[in-house]
Structure formats: structure tokens, C-alpha cells
Amino acid sequence: MMTEHPQRRTTRQRIAISEFLAHADDFRTAQQIHEQLRAGGDGVGLATVYRTLQTMTEAGDVDMVRTQEGESAYRRCATHGHHHHLVCRCCGRTEEITAKVVEAWATTIAAQHGFTDVTHDVELHGLCERCSAARV
Amino acid sequence: MMTEHPQRRTTRQRIAISEFLAHADDFRTAQQIHEQLRAGGDGVGLATVYRTLQTMTEAGDVDMVRTQEGESAYRRCATHGHHHHLVCRCCGRTEEITAKVVEAWATTIAAQHGFTDVTHDVELHGLCERCSAARV
DNA sequence: TGCCTTCATGAGAATGATTATCATCTAAAT
DNA sequence: ATTTAGATGATAATCATTCTCATGAAGGCA
């Protein structure tokens, strides 16, 4: 079963979720998406949000990561390039960073250990300039 | 927070968990530890397992990773100090790796963006040698 | 040794995210 | 318009993890 592409229907809900992710430039949890869509008038059931996100992940349309708190967060696949985040643990400010060094390193390490098909998650957490200053 | 060492008492339960981890050479979830300890006669409450694991993680005695299923898995630190993991997404085999390159890169990037007090999470996921072969 | 203070434990309730259920709805094909 | 298989959503069910709180036990001290 499911060897063939299951039929995908374009519904109001899927469009809403897709649109939402297109405008979000960061990772969002299913709960956040659900809440914000509801607040925006385009009410979508929580179960639908989860189902859709899962489907989109399997289809490779979105990336999924696990937060430190154990929640799943999703974002639209960066079709152009893969990058990482530098997040302020105080105010949440986020900067996207790219790292050829890390990419290269990951590939090398993987090869050394005999691993194939390797992906990597790299996140930096710290205090941004403003929060560093505020702390004195 | 945690500037001072809170008092730690050596109890039968903590010893049991510690021993268990000392003999396990792989990541184990709190649930598994709880179940196996119970099966082995050294019954330890589930809440205690969680609390102890959390304490040990904060103390840097064990490593914690999130499985793809969203569970927390723990293992006693083999390498003392800071390191990363290379995890097989198929069988769960894990290798600890250290990366001076990455440390250096993180420090540099942080400085470039004006961030201070930076920590980083780096996890590699792939298919280990055995699983790569099995897949053909 | 016996007492005391404080931390630790554990059974069970509470929480919170994710998944399953299932009656109802609807996109898309005919 | 009719049909039909996929989609939805309110709600119940799961499951890992955390909280509650009465009870137990380390370790210090007299």
C-alpha cells in the first residue's frame, strides 16, 4: 500500500498552512501554527495541522526538527540553501548563518566513521549584543 | 542559577541508576532504565529515574539526546568534556566525536554577530556502515 | 547512639504534545 | 449532478514527562 502517490487534494486548510509557512522564516511548532491560523480567522483543526505537517514532511516540502523541549518544529524547506541558526536565548532574536566549514567537516567525519546519507543539525545559542549589554 | 552545589545524597536508587548507565554502552530512555531496573530487582520509581537523569545531565555526568520519536535518551559520558554525536537513524548506533573545527567556528561566528556566552548543539544523523550495506 | 533537619523517594495525579476515532464534509473525477 | 475516496475536526485516547505531597532515609550533631 502507498507505493503510488496518494492523491493530494488542495483544500482551504492545506492552503492556509502552506501560506503560513511560506511567510514564516523560522521554525514554528504545530501548536503555534494552529493558534495563529485560528487567530487570523482561517480556523484549522489541530489534528489537521498535525496531519498536514506530517504529510508535508514526508513529501519533503518542509523540514522538521525537535526543540530542546521535545516539541516538533517545522519550516518550509529552504529550496535554495541549507543554513543554521544563531539564537539569542534571552530575547529570541535569530540570525541565519551558513557554514561551509561545518558542512565539510560533517561530510568528512561521516566518511571516517563509515556513515552515509548524513544530515546535520547545528544550532548556536547565546546572548545577542543587546542582551549582553543589558546584563552588564 | 546553580551557582552553588546543592547537596547530593548517595541513595540506593541513584547508585542503581549510575551502575546501570555504567554498564550500558548505548543510549537508553528513562522508560527503559526504569523497566530494566525493576526487572532486575532494584525497583526504582519512574519519577526518581527522571529526576536523577535530569540531575546527572545538568551535572554533565550523562549525555542526553532526543530520539526521532521525541523521547529523551541518556548515556554516560564516555568522553569527558564537550563533544557531539553521530547517530545512525536506522539502528541508533552512536559515536561520540569531538570537533575542534566546529568549536572554533562557533566562537568566530558568535563574535562576528556580537553574541556572547555561546553554546552550540551539533548532531549528525546518517546511516551507519552496517545499515548502509543492509539497504543495498 | 539517637535526634533532627533536609533532601529524596514513589505512587498517582496532572500536564502537554501528538495520534487515533469516526461521523460528516468536499474536492475531483465521471 | 452523482459518486467516491480523500479530508476535516471535535473529542477521546496515548504516552512521555513533570508535579504533588505524604513518607522515608542521609548525614550532621549532641
Short mmCIF file of C-alpha atoms (C1' of nucleotides) in Angstrom, two decimals:
data_model
loop_
_atom_site.label_atom_id
_atom_site.label_comp_id
_atom_site.label_asym_id
_atom_site.label_seq_id
_atom_site.Cartn_x
_atom_site.Cartn_y
_atom_site.Cartn_z
CA MET A 1 0.00 0.00 0.00
CA MET A 2 1.04 3.55 -0.67
CA THR A 3 3.52 2.58 -3.31
CA GLU A 4 1.92 5.12 -5.54
CA HIS A 5 1.49 8.79 -4.82
CA PRO A 6 -1.61 9.04 -2.71
CA GLN A 7 -3.98 11.60 -4.07
CA ARG A 8 -3.48 15.02 -2.58
CA ARG A 9 -6.35 17.41 -2.53
CA THR A 10 -5.97 21.12 -2.32
CA THR A 11 -8.20 22.22 0.49
CA ARG A 12 -8.65 25.56 2.18
CA GLN A 13 -6.83 24.21 5.24
CA ARG A 14 -3.78 22.97 3.39
CA ILE A 15 -3.52 26.20 1.51
CA ALA A 16 -3.68 28.14 4.76
CA ILE A 17 -0.94 26.09 6.36
CA SER A 18 1.18 26.26 3.27
CA GLU A 19 0.76 30.03 3.05
CA PHE A 20 1.58 30.40 6.68
CA LEU A 21 4.83 28.51 6.31
CA ALA A 22 5.70 30.45 3.20
CA HIS A 23 5.61 33.68 5.18
CA ALA A 24 7.29 32.34 8.30
CA ASP A 25 11.04 32.48 8.05
CA ASP A 26 11.62 30.45 11.15
CA PHE A 27 10.73 27.18 12.73
CA ARG A 28 7.20 27.01 14.13
CA THR A 29 5.55 24.29 16.16
CA ALA A 30 2.26 22.74 15.15
CA GLN A 31 0.67 24.37 18.18
CA GLN A 32 1.86 27.82 17.15
CA ILE A 33 0.63 27.37 13.61
CA HIS A 34 -2.73 26.20 14.83
CA GLU A 35 -3.10 29.10 17.22
CA GLN A 36 -2.01 31.76 14.80
CA LEU A 37 -4.17 30.49 11.96
CA ARG A 38 -7.12 30.47 14.29
CA ALA A 39 -6.35 33.98 15.44
CA GLY A 40 -6.10 35.05 11.81
CA GLY A 41 -9.60 33.83 11.04
CA ASP A 42 -8.57 30.83 8.95
CA GLY A 43 -9.54 28.33 11.60
CA VAL A 44 -7.97 24.93 11.05
CA GLY A 45 -8.38 21.95 13.32
CA LEU A 46 -5.38 20.96 15.38
CA ALA A 47 -5.48 17.42 14.10
CA THR A 48 -5.44 18.72 10.56
CA VAL A 49 -2.42 20.85 11.28
CA TYR A 50 -0.55 17.83 12.56
CA ARG A 51 -1.64 15.63 9.69
CA THR A 52 -0.77 18.18 7.08
CA LEU A 53 2.61 18.92 8.58
CA GLN A 54 3.36 15.24 8.70
CA THR A 55 2.37 14.78 5.11
CA MET A 56 4.42 17.74 4.02
CA THR A 57 7.42 16.44 5.90
CA GLU A 58 7.17 13.05 4.26
CA ALA A 59 6.86 14.75 0.90
CA GLY A 60 9.99 16.72 1.67
CA ASP A 61 8.24 20.06 1.44
CA VAL A 62 9.11 21.08 4.99
CA ASP A 63 11.91 20.44 7.45
CA MET A 64 11.23 19.14 10.91
CA VAL A 65 13.44 19.50 13.96
CA ARG A 66 12.98 18.65 17.60
CA THR A 67 13.27 21.50 20.02
CA GLN A 68 15.11 21.12 23.29
CA GLU A 69 11.74 20.94 24.96
CA GLY A 70 10.81 17.97 22.85
CA GLU A 71 8.38 19.68 20.54
CA SER A 72 8.48 19.26 16.80
CA ALA A 73 9.06 22.43 14.85
CA TYR A 74 8.59 22.87 11.14
CA ARG A 75 9.66 25.29 8.48
CA ARG A 76 9.38 25.47 4.75
CA CYS A 77 12.26 23.77 3.07
CA ALA A 78 14.91 26.23 2.12
CA THR A 79 14.82 25.33 -1.54
CA HIS A 80 17.91 27.42 -2.16
CA GLY A 81 20.43 26.69 0.54
CA HIS A 82 20.78 24.96 3.80
CA HIS A 83 21.75 27.07 6.77
CA HIS A 84 21.85 27.17 10.54
CA HIS A 85 20.64 29.44 13.28
CA LEU A 86 22.18 31.61 15.92
CA VAL A 87 19.53 32.20 18.53
CA CYS A 88 19.55 34.61 21.45
CA ARG A 89 18.47 32.67 24.49
CA CYS A 90 17.24 35.84 26.10
CA CYS A 91 15.17 37.71 23.51
CA GLY A 92 14.79 35.07 20.84
CA ARG A 93 16.40 37.12 18.09
CA THR A 94 17.57 34.76 15.40
CA GLU A 95 20.20 35.07 12.73
CA GLU A 96 20.69 32.68 9.88
CA ILE A 97 24.19 31.60 9.22
CA THR A 98 25.83 29.42 6.67
CA ALA A 99 28.87 27.33 7.33
CA LYS A 100 30.85 25.71 4.65
CA VAL A 101 33.35 24.68 7.29
CA VAL A 102 30.73 22.73 9.15
CA GLU A 103 29.32 21.15 6.03
CA ALA A 104 32.74 19.97 5.02
CA TRP A 105 33.51 18.75 8.49
CA ALA A 106 30.25 16.78 8.68
CA THR A 107 30.97 15.07 5.40
CA THR A 108 34.47 14.15 6.45
CA ILE A 109 33.53 12.82 9.85
CA ALA A 110 30.71 10.79 8.37
CA ALA A 111 33.04 9.18 5.89
CA GLN A 112 35.60 8.41 8.57
CA HIS A 113 33.01 6.52 10.56
CA GLY A 114 31.54 4.73 7.58
CA PHE A 115 28.28 6.60 7.74
CA THR A 116 26.34 7.51 4.62
CA ASP A 117 23.40 9.74 3.83
CA VAL A 118 24.34 12.12 6.60
CA THR A 119 22.43 15.21 7.64
CA HIS A 120 23.32 17.53 10.46
CA ASP A 121 21.64 19.82 12.92
CA VAL A 122 23.64 22.75 14.12
CA GLU A 123 22.21 25.44 16.36
CA LEU A 124 24.09 28.09 18.26
CA HIS A 125 22.61 29.67 21.36
CA GLY A 126 23.94 32.73 23.12
CA LEU A 127 23.22 36.26 24.16
CA CYS A 128 22.85 38.81 21.41
CA GLU A 129 24.64 42.12 21.55
CA ARG A 130 21.73 43.96 23.12
CA CYS A 131 21.04 41.34 25.77
CA SER A 132 24.73 41.02 26.58
CA ALA A 133 24.84 44.75 27.23
CA ALA A 134 21.64 44.78 29.25
CA ARG A 135 23.08 42.19 31.54
CA VAL A 136 26.18 44.29 32.27
CA MET B 1 21.22 29.74 38.78
CA MET B 2 23.04 26.76 40.22
CA THR B 3 25.96 28.77 41.40
CA GLU B 4 26.27 26.62 44.43
CA HIS B 5 26.29 22.83 44.52
CA PRO B 6 23.02 21.67 46.00
CA GLN B 7 23.55 18.84 48.43
CA ARG B 8 23.62 15.45 46.73
CA ARG B 9 22.88 12.36 48.70
CA THR B 10 24.01 8.91 47.71
CA THR B 11 20.94 6.72 47.78
CA ARG B 12 20.34 3.16 46.70
CA GLN B 13 18.33 4.45 43.74
CA ARG B 14 20.98 6.81 42.46
CA ILE B 15 23.61 4.14 42.78
CA ALA B 16 21.43 1.71 40.85
CA ILE B 17 20.87 4.16 38.02
CA SER B 18 24.50 5.11 37.93
CA GLU B 19 25.56 1.47 37.83
CA PHE B 20 23.10 0.75 35.11
CA LEU B 21 24.45 3.52 32.94
CA ALA B 22 28.00 2.44 33.65
CA HIS B 23 27.28 -0.95 32.13
CA ALA B 24 25.13 0.27 29.27
CA ASP B 25 27.20 1.24 26.27
CA ASP B 26 24.36 2.82 24.42
CA PHE B 27 21.67 5.40 24.81
CA ARG B 28 18.73 4.33 26.95
CA THR B 29 15.48 6.11 27.59
CA ALA B 30 14.22 6.80 31.09
CA GLN B 31 11.43 4.32 30.46
CA GLN B 32 13.87 1.58 29.52
CA ILE B 33 16.05 2.22 32.52
CA HIS B 34 13.04 2.18 34.80
CA GLU B 35 11.75 -1.06 33.35
CA GLN B 36 15.07 -2.87 33.36
CA LEU B 37 15.95 -1.81 36.88
CA ARG B 38 12.59 -3.03 38.03
CA ALA B 39 13.06 -6.33 36.22
CA GLY B 40 16.47 -6.68 37.84
CA GLY B 41 15.03 -6.39 41.32
CA ASP B 42 16.37 -2.92 42.09
CA GLY B 43 13.00 -1.28 41.83
CA VAL B 44 13.23 2.47 41.36
CA GLY B 45 10.29 4.78 40.90
CA LEU B 46 9.79 6.26 37.47
CA ALA B 47 9.76 9.79 38.81
CA THR B 48 13.05 9.14 40.52
CA VAL B 49 14.58 7.87 37.32
CA TYR B 50 13.57 11.05 35.55
CA ARG B 51 14.75 13.29 38.35
CA THR B 52 18.07 11.55 38.69
CA LEU B 53 18.70 11.56 34.97
CA GLN B 54 17.92 15.25 34.85
CA THR B 55 20.28 15.98 37.71
CA MET B 56 23.04 13.94 36.16
CA THR B 57 22.57 15.69 32.86
CA GLU B 58 22.86 19.09 34.48
CA ALA B 59 25.95 17.94 36.30
CA GLY B 60 27.44 16.85 33.00
CA ASP B 61 27.72 13.21 34.02
CA VAL B 62 25.49 11.93 31.26
CA ASP B 63 24.62 12.95 27.75
CA MET B 64 21.08 13.45 26.62
CA VAL B 65 19.81 13.29 23.08
CA ARG B 66 16.35 13.41 21.58
CA THR B 67 15.33 10.42 19.53
CA GLN B 68 13.46 10.90 16.30
CA GLU B 69 10.37 9.75 18.15
CA GLY B 70 10.76 12.60 20.59
CA GLU B 71 11.94 10.62 23.56
CA SER B 72 14.94 11.62 25.63
CA ALA B 73 17.73 9.09 25.72
CA TYR B 74 20.67 9.12 28.09
CA ARG B 75 24.13 7.68 28.20
CA ARG B 76 27.05 8.10 30.49
CA CYS B 77 29.61 10.45 29.05
CA ALA B 78 32.41 8.41 27.57
CA THR B 79 34.46 11.40 26.66
CA HIS B 80 34.81 13.94 29.36
CA GLY B 81 34.26 17.43 28.24
CA HIS B 82 32.28 18.72 25.36
CA HIS B 83 31.58 16.60 22.32
CA HIS B 84 28.99 15.78 19.70
CA HIS B 85 27.21 12.73 18.35
CA LEU B 86 26.95 10.86 15.13
CA VAL B 87 23.77 8.82 15.29
CA CYS B 88 22.54 6.13 12.95
CA ARG B 89 18.94 6.93 12.13
CA CYS B 90 18.25 3.30 11.42
CA CYS B 91 19.71 1.28 14.29
CA GLY B 92 20.52 4.02 16.76
CA ARG B 93 24.23 3.22 16.98
CA THR B 94 26.01 6.27 18.27
CA GLU B 95 29.55 7.52 18.08
CA GLU B 96 30.94 10.38 20.04
CA ILE B 97 33.00 12.83 18.13
CA THR B 98 34.94 15.88 19.04
CA ALA B 99 35.44 18.75 16.69
CA LYS B 100 37.89 21.48 17.28
CA VAL B 101 36.93 22.87 13.90
CA VAL B 102 33.36 23.30 14.96
CA GLU B 103 34.24 24.82 18.31
CA ALA B 104 36.45 27.35 16.64
CA TRP B 105 33.85 28.11 14.03
CA ALA B 106 31.13 28.62 16.64
CA THR B 107 33.29 31.04 18.56
CA THR B 108 34.13 33.01 15.46
CA ILE B 109 30.58 33.23 14.18
CA ALA B 110 29.31 34.30 17.58
CA ALA B 111 31.85 37.07 17.76
CA GLN B 112 31.00 38.25 14.26
CA HIS B 113 27.38 38.63 15.22
CA GLY B 114 28.10 40.26 18.56
CA PHE B 115 26.82 37.30 20.52
CA THR B 116 28.36 36.29 23.83
CA ASP B 117 28.14 33.29 26.11
CA VAL B 118 27.54 30.98 23.17
CA THR B 119 26.89 27.28 23.34
CA HIS B 120 26.17 25.02 20.42
CA ASP B 121 24.32 21.85 19.62
CA VAL B 122 25.66 19.76 16.83
CA GLU B 123 24.25 16.37 15.93
CA LEU B 124 24.93 14.33 12.84
CA HIS B 125 22.41 11.77 11.64
CA GLY B 126 23.03 9.21 8.97
CA LEU B 127 23.19 5.53 8.19
CA CYS B 128 25.98 3.57 9.81
CA GLU B 129 28.11 1.19 7.82
CA ARG B 130 26.03 -1.85 8.62
CA CYS B 131 22.71 -0.20 7.85
CA SER B 132 24.05 1.32 4.66
CA ALA B 133 25.06 -2.13 3.48
CA ALA B 134 21.79 -3.73 4.54
CA ARG B 135 19.90 -1.25 2.46
CA VAL B 136 21.85 -2.02 -0.74
"C1'" DT C 1 23.67 6.09 69.52
"C1'" DG C 2 19.52 8.80 68.94
"C1'" DC C 3 17.54 13.03 67.18
"C1'" DC C 4 16.80 16.50 63.60
"C1'" DT C 5 16.88 18.88 59.52
"C1'" DT C 6 16.63 18.48 54.84
"C1'" DC C 7 16.83 16.18 50.80
"C1'" DA C 8 14.98 12.02 48.33
"C1'" DT C 9 11.51 8.81 47.08
"C1'" DG C 10 7.40 6.95 44.89
"C1'" DA C 11 2.52 6.26 43.79
"C1'" DG C 12 -0.54 8.53 41.46
"C1'" DA C 13 -2.49 12.77 39.50
"C1'" DA C 14 -1.66 16.39 36.22
"C1'" DT C 15 0.23 18.27 32.02
"C1'" DG C 16 1.03 18.79 27.32
"C1'" DA C 17 2.12 17.30 22.81
"C1'" DT C 18 0.83 14.12 19.41
"C1'" DT C 19 -2.21 10.48 17.47
"C1'" DA C 20 -6.43 7.87 16.74
"C1'" DT C 21 -11.52 7.72 16.10
"C1'" DC C 22 -15.34 8.40 13.33
"C1'" DA C 23 -19.24 10.86 11.69
"C1'" DT C 24 -19.50 14.35 8.35
"C1'" DC C 25 -17.83 17.10 4.55
"C1'" DT C 26 -15.96 18.04 -0.01
"C1'" DA C 27 -12.57 18.02 -3.96
"C1'" DA C 28 -12.28 15.90 -8.12
"C1'" DA C 29 -13.47 12.57 -11.42
"C1'" DT C 30 -17.38 10.59 -14.14
"C1'" DA D 1 -25.45 16.12 -10.76
"C1'" DT D 2 -23.68 11.93 -8.80
"C1'" DT D 3 -20.22 9.32 -6.94
"C1'" DT D 4 -16.37 8.22 -4.09
"C1'" DA D 5 -12.22 8.31 -1.86
"C1'" DG D 6 -9.65 11.53 0.50
"C1'" DA D 7 -10.04 15.38 4.17
"C1'" DT D 8 -11.70 17.54 8.22
"C1'" DG D 9 -12.45 18.43 13.14
"C1'" DA D 10 -14.29 17.77 17.78
"C1'" DT D 11 -13.03 14.83 21.03
"C1'" DA D 12 -11.13 10.82 23.18
"C1'" DA D 13 -7.01 8.18 23.69
"C1'" DT D 14 -1.81 7.76 24.15
"C1'" DC D 15 2.40 8.45 26.06
"C1'" DA D 16 6.36 10.63 27.85
"C1'" DT D 17 7.42 13.71 31.29
"C1'" DT D 18 6.53 16.60 35.39
"C1'" DC D 19 4.20 17.72 39.64
"C1'" DT D 20 2.23 16.76 44.34
"C1'" DC D 21 2.78 15.51 48.78
"C1'" DA D 22 2.95 12.23 52.41
"C1'" DT D 23 6.52 9.26 53.87
"C1'" DG D 24 11.37 7.56 54.08
"C1'" DA D 25 16.23 7.96 54.81
"C1'" DA D 26 21.20 10.52 54.56
"C1'" DG D 27 24.25 12.95 57.17
"C1'" DG D 28 25.29 16.15 60.66
"C1'" DC D 29 25.39 16.83 65.50
"C1'" DA D 30 24.94 16.31 70.52
#
